[in-house]
Structure formats: C-alpha cells, structure tokens
PDB file of C-alpha atoms in Angstrom:
ATOM      1  CA  MET O 213      27.641  79.882 133.626  1.00 48.00           C
ATOM      2  CA  MET O 214      29.299  82.816 132.577  1.00 48.00           C
ATOM      3  CA  GLN O 215      28.699  86.199 134.063  1.00 51.00           C
ATOM      4  CA  THR O 216      28.221  89.247 132.099  1.00 48.00           C
ATOM      5  CA  THR O 217      28.035  92.802 133.254  1.00 49.00           C
ATOM      6  CA  ASN O 218      25.820  95.660 132.085  1.00 51.00           C
ATOM      7  CA  ASN O 219      28.406  98.212 132.290  1.00 46.00           C
ATOM      8  CA  PRO O 220      29.517  99.232 128.946  1.00 43.00           C
ATOM      9  CA  ALA O 221      33.321 100.190 128.454  1.00 37.00           C
ATOM     10  CA  PRO O 222      33.924 103.763 129.350  1.00 37.00           C
ATOM     11  CA  THR O 223      34.182 106.158 126.349  1.00 44.00           C
ATOM     12  CA  PRO O 224      37.142 108.330 126.046  1.00 51.00           C
ATOM     13  CA  SER O 225      35.157 111.335 126.921  1.00 49.00           C
ATOM     14  CA  LYS O 226      33.614 109.626 130.133  1.00 56.00           C
ATOM     15  CA  ALA O 227      37.105 108.347 131.236  1.00 68.00           C
ATOM     16  CA  MET O 228      38.641 111.827 130.992  1.00 77.00           C
ATOM     17  CA  SER O 229      38.980 114.221 134.012  1.00 86.00           C
ATOM     18  CA  LYS O 230      37.461 117.580 133.713  1.00 87.00           C
ATOM     19  CA  SER O 231      40.864 119.217 133.309  1.00 84.00           C
ATOM     20  CA  SER O 232      41.489 116.847 130.276  1.00 88.00           C
ATOM     21  CA  GLN O 233      38.093 117.895 128.831  1.00 92.00           C
ATOM     22  CA  GLN O 234      38.785 121.296 129.300  1.00 92.00           C
ATOM     23  CA  ALA O 235      42.206 121.091 127.472  1.00 92.00           C
ATOM     24  CA  LEU O 236      40.684 119.155 124.893  1.00 94.00           C
ATOM     25  CA  TRP O 237      37.996 121.892 124.299  1.00 95.00           C
ATOM     26  CA  CYS O 238      40.608 124.615 124.441  1.00 96.00           C
ATOM     27  CA  ALA O 239      42.581 122.970 121.872  1.00 96.00           C
ATOM     28  CA  ARG O 240      39.428 122.676 119.491  1.00 97.00           C
ATOM     29  CA  ILE O 241      38.457 126.459 120.124  1.00 98.00           C
ATOM     30  CA  VAL O 242      42.038 127.621 119.634  1.00 98.00           C
ATOM     31  CA  PHE O 243      42.637 125.628 116.512  1.00 98.00           C
ATOM     32  CA  GLY O 244      39.029 126.217 115.326  1.00 98.00           C
ATOM     33  CA  LEU O 245      39.257 130.025 115.325  1.00 98.00           C
ATOM     34  CA  VAL O 246      42.631 129.992 113.540  1.00 98.00           C
ATOM     35  CA  PHE O 247      40.962 127.608 110.954  1.00 98.00           C
ATOM     36  CA  VAL O 248      37.890 129.993 110.579  1.00 98.00           C
ATOM     37  CA  ILE O 249      39.986 133.080 109.986  1.00 97.00           C
ATOM     38  CA  ASN O 250      42.264 131.285 107.567  1.00 96.00           C
ATOM     39  CA  VAL O 251      39.149 129.989 105.695  1.00 98.00           C
ATOM     40  CA  GLN O 252      37.528 133.445 105.673  1.00 98.00           C
ATOM     41  CA  CYS O 253      40.720 134.980 104.315  1.00 97.00           C
ATOM     42  CA  ALA O 254      40.950 132.217 101.633  1.00 97.00           C
ATOM     43  CA  LEU O 255      37.233 132.757 100.496  1.00 98.00           C
ATOM     44  CA  GLN O 256      37.739 136.375 100.464  1.00 98.00           C
ATOM     45  CA  PHE O 257      40.781 136.153  98.095  1.00 98.00           C
ATOM     46  CA  ILE O 258      38.904 133.653  96.027  1.00 98.00           C
ATOM     47  CA  PHE O 259      35.579 135.491  95.564  1.00 98.00           C
ATOM     48  CA  ILE O 260      36.482 139.092  96.077  1.00 98.00           C
ATOM     49  CA  PRO O 261      40.100 139.337  95.057  1.00 97.00           C
ATOM     50  CA  ASP O 262      39.821 142.838  93.456  1.00 96.00           C
ATOM     51  CA  GLU O 263      39.307 144.074  97.176  1.00 96.00           C
ATOM     52  CA  TYR O 264      42.892 143.029  98.069  1.00 96.00           C
ATOM     53  CA  VAL O 265      44.911 143.256  94.833  1.00 96.00           C
ATOM     54  CA  GLY O 266      46.184 146.686  95.679  1.00 95.00           C
ATOM     55  CA  ALA O 267      47.334 145.662  99.061  1.00 95.00           C
ATOM     56  CA  TYR O 268      49.815 143.520  97.413  1.00 95.00           C
ATOM     57  CA  GLU O 269      50.866 145.910  94.579  1.00 95.00           C
ATOM     58  CA  LEU O 270      49.149 143.691  91.997  1.00 95.00           C
ATOM     59  CA  GLU O 271      46.802 144.813  89.148  1.00 95.00           C
ATOM     60  CA  GLY O 272      44.729 143.526  86.345  1.00 96.00           C
ATOM     61  CA  ILE O 273      43.592 139.992  85.687  1.00 97.00           C
ATOM     62  CA  ALA O 274      47.033 138.663  86.440  1.00 97.00           C
ATOM     63  CA  GLY O 275      46.718 140.287  90.080  1.00 96.00           C
ATOM     64  CA  THR O 276      43.337 138.846  90.522  1.00 97.00           C
ATOM     65  CA  ILE O 277      44.127 135.483  89.437  1.00 98.00           C
ATOM     66  CA  ALA O 278      47.393 135.581  91.569  1.00 97.00           C
ATOM     67  CA  LEU O 279      45.263 136.442  94.643  1.00 97.00           C
ATOM     68  CA  GLN O 280      42.747 133.750  93.677  1.00 98.00           C
ATOM     69  CA  GLY O 281      45.564 131.307  93.500  1.00 98.00           C
ATOM     70  CA  MET O 282      46.812 132.152  96.842  1.00 96.00           C
ATOM     71  CA  GLY O 283      43.257 131.656  98.345  1.00 97.00           C
ATOM     72  CA  ILE O 284      43.175 128.368  96.744  1.00 98.00           C
ATOM     73  CA  ALA O 285      46.317 127.580  98.468  1.00 96.00           C
ATOM     74  CA  PHE O 286      45.185 128.790 101.689  1.00 95.00           C
ATOM     75  CA  LEU O 287      42.131 126.239 101.601  1.00 96.00           C
ATOM     76  CA  MET O 288      44.736 123.412 100.803  1.00 96.00           C
ATOM     77  CA  TRP O 289      46.874 124.432 103.755  1.00 94.00           C
ATOM     78  CA  ASN O 290      43.826 124.266 105.975  1.00 96.00           C
ATOM     79  CA  VAL O 291      42.356 120.890 105.009  1.00 96.00           C
ATOM     80  CA  THR O 292      44.217 119.192 107.913  1.00 96.00           C
ATOM     81  CA  TYR O 293      42.424 121.393 110.652  1.00 98.00           C
ATOM     82  CA  PRO O 294      38.993 119.677 110.712  1.00 98.00           C
ATOM     83  CA  PHE O 295      40.618 116.265 111.434  1.00 97.00           C
ATOM     84  CA  PHE O 296      42.413 117.837 114.494  1.00 98.00           C
ATOM     85  CA  ILE O 297      39.595 119.792 115.651  1.00 98.00           C
ATOM     86  CA  ALA O 298      37.138 116.855 115.476  1.00 97.00           C
ATOM     87  CA  HIS O 299      39.360 114.499 117.239  1.00 96.00           C
ATOM     88  CA  PRO O 300      42.533 116.285 118.909  1.00 96.00           C
ATOM     89  CA  ILE O 301      43.845 113.255 120.704  1.00 94.00           C
ATOM     90  CA  LYS O 302      43.199 110.644 117.874  1.00 94.00           C
ATOM     91  CA  TRP O 303      44.806 113.112 115.260  1.00 96.00           C
ATOM     92  CA  ARG O 304      47.282 114.684 117.534  1.00 95.00           C
ATOM     93  CA  ILE O 305      50.017 114.154 114.814  1.00 97.00           C
ATOM     94  CA  VAL O 306      47.920 116.337 112.508  1.00 98.00           C
ATOM     95  CA  GLY O 307      48.076 118.980 115.310  1.00 98.00           C
ATOM     96  CA  ILE O 308      52.010 118.845 115.022  1.00 98.00           C
ATOM     97  CA  ILE O 309      51.582 119.200 111.095  1.00 98.00           C
ATOM     98  CA  ILE O 310      49.428 122.366 111.664  1.00 98.00           C
ATOM     99  CA  LEU O 311      51.891 123.803 114.035  1.00 98.00           C
ATOM    100  CA  PHE O 312      54.788 123.332 111.525  1.00 98.00           C
ATOM    101  CA  GLN O 313      52.684 124.661 108.713  1.00 96.00           C
ATOM    102  CA  GLN O 314      51.874 127.771 110.919  1.00 97.00           C
ATOM    103  CA  ALA O 315      55.709 128.125 111.780  1.00 98.00           C
ATOM    104  CA  ILE O 316      56.776 127.831 107.939  1.00 97.00           C
ATOM    105  CA  GLY O 317      54.057 130.519 107.113  1.00 96.00           C
ATOM    106  CA  LEU O 318      55.465 132.786 109.808  1.00 98.00           C
ATOM    107  CA  VAL O 319      59.098 132.293 108.740  1.00 98.00           C
ATOM    108  CA  GLY O 320      58.258 132.586 105.149  1.00 98.00           C
ATOM    109  CA  GLU O 321      56.538 135.675 105.534  1.00 97.00           C
ATOM    110  CA  SER O 322      59.248 137.214 107.889  1.00 98.00           C
ATOM    111  CA  LEU O 323      61.828 136.448 105.080  1.00 98.00           C
ATOM    112  CA  LEU O 324      59.746 138.005 102.318  1.00 97.00           C
ATOM    113  CA  LEU O 325      59.329 141.194 104.648  1.00 98.00           C
ATOM    114  CA  ALA O 326      63.149 141.236 105.408  1.00 98.00           C
ATOM    115  CA  CYS O 327      63.921 141.031 101.807  1.00 98.00           C
ATOM    116  CA  LEU O 328      61.468 143.659 100.442  1.00 97.00           C
ATOM    117  CA  PRO O 329      63.175 146.679  99.409  1.00 97.00           C
ATOM    118  CA  ASN O 330      62.306 150.217 100.546  1.00 96.00           C
ATOM    119  CA  GLY O 331      59.418 152.078  98.808  1.00 96.00           C
ATOM    120  CA  HIS O 332      56.812 149.207  99.237  1.00 97.00           C
ATOM    121  CA  GLU O 333      55.088 150.367 102.374  1.00 97.00           C
ATOM    122  CA  ILE O 334      51.586 149.011 101.342  1.00 96.00           C
ATOM    123  CA  LEU O 335      52.890 145.632 100.571  1.00 96.00           C
ATOM    124  CA  ALA O 336      55.083 145.744 103.674  1.00 97.00           C
ATOM    125  CA  SER O 337      52.019 146.546 105.745  1.00 97.00           C
ATOM    126  CA  SER O 338      50.099 143.644 104.288  1.00 96.00           C
ATOM    127  CA  ILE O 339      52.693 141.093 105.027  1.00 97.00           C
ATOM    128  CA  GLN O 340      53.061 142.430 108.466  1.00 98.00           C
ATOM    129  CA  ARG O 341      49.323 141.814 109.003  1.00 96.00           C
ATOM    130  CA  PHE O 342      50.154 138.148 108.019  1.00 96.00           C
ATOM    131  CA  ILE O 343      53.111 138.014 110.196  1.00 98.00           C
ATOM    132  CA  PHE O 344      51.070 139.291 113.240  1.00 98.00           C
ATOM    133  CA  PHE O 345      48.155 136.960 112.772  1.00 96.00           C
ATOM    134  CA  ASP O 346      50.382 133.873 112.055  1.00 96.00           C
ATOM    135  CA  GLY O 347      52.606 134.732 115.142  1.00 98.00           C
ATOM    136  CA  ILE O 348      49.958 135.073 117.456  1.00 98.00           C
ATOM    137  CA  GLY O 349      48.089 131.950 116.107  1.00 97.00           C
ATOM    138  CA  LEU O 350      51.183 129.914 116.368  1.00 98.00           C
ATOM    139  CA  LEU O 351      51.642 131.171 120.006  1.00 98.00           C
ATOM    140  CA  VAL O 352      48.097 130.157 121.196  1.00 98.00           C
ATOM    141  CA  MET O 353      47.960 127.039 119.101  1.00 98.00           C
ATOM    142  CA  VAL O 354      51.266 125.690 120.655  1.00 98.00           C
ATOM    143  CA  ALA O 355      50.145 126.523 123.993  1.00 97.00           C
ATOM    144  CA  ALA O 356      46.802 124.799 123.514  1.00 97.00           C
ATOM    145  CA  TYR O 357      48.543 121.917 121.879  1.00 97.00           C
ATOM    146  CA  PHE O 358      51.003 121.355 124.884  1.00 96.00           C
ATOM    147  CA  ILE O 359      48.189 121.801 127.515  1.00 95.00           C
ATOM    148  CA  LEU O 360      46.183 119.255 125.561  1.00 94.00           C
ATOM    149  CA  ILE O 361      49.131 116.846 125.686  1.00 93.00           C
ATOM    150  CA  LYS O 362      49.929 117.403 129.345  1.00 91.00           C
ATOM    151  CA  LYS O 363      46.270 117.070 130.411  1.00 87.00           C
ATOM    152  CA  ALA O 364      44.742 114.458 128.049  1.00 79.00           C
ATOM    153  CA  LEU O 365      47.565 112.154 127.715  1.00 74.00           C
ATOM    154  CA  ARG O 366      48.603 111.451 131.456  1.00 69.00           C
TER     155      ARG O 366
END
C-alpha cells in the first residue's frame, strides 16, 4: 500500500526566508513607483499635452501631436513593468530589460542635453528633469534588483 502525505509542496512564497520576501517586496515597490510615475507622465502628455508643449519649445498642433506621440512611446516603454512587478523572480530577465531601458533613456537624454546649443534654457531644464528622474530611478532599481537577486536566489 502506497503511503501519501497531506503536506502540499511548499509554494515559493512559503519557502522563501523573511529577508528574501523583503527583497521581493522592495523590488516590487521600487519598480512599481518608477512605473507609476512613468505612466502618469505618459498620460499627461497624451491627455493634456498643451500644458507641456512650451517646456519643449513646441507649439501648435504639431507640438501637441509630438508630445502625445512621446506619451504613447512612454506607455510602450513601460509595458514590461507589470510582468516584473507581479513576479520578479519568474520575470527577472524582464527586470534586466527594464534596467537597460532606463539606462538608454538616461544616456540618450544626457546626450541630447550635451548637444543642445545655448539659448534653450527652458528646454534644457525640461531635459534635466528627465535626467534627474531617470538617474535616480536607475540607481534605486539597480540596487533593488541586485538585493533581490542576492537574497531571493541564493
């Protein structure tokens, strides 16, 4: 007669240590905050672009459409976040993709600012805000990601 057990196999969350769970939630919170801010910016560019066209030295319908297009691109860029936020261990490769996306944004914005001629202080200020946010976002996401990998995958 075969003996069975009533103990189900442990789920990943039950099998994880407290520090692993904390690392998991830290990654979710950090990536989640960056995601929420990115989506908020995207939606503002899409639905109220006229409030922002001046900050990019744009005007008229072309400026409105250009900013709305940027908002759509932001949404496309952020489609990866929910997968990682929901299951950071399962989708850890997506976490790496997100980090590369953030780094590309930071480098690209920095190059744009470096190539911007004098006399565009308002535009420079707008680009600097993106550089600041993307730089801080990248730093905290890299830290959270490596803590997650160190704690949850040992």
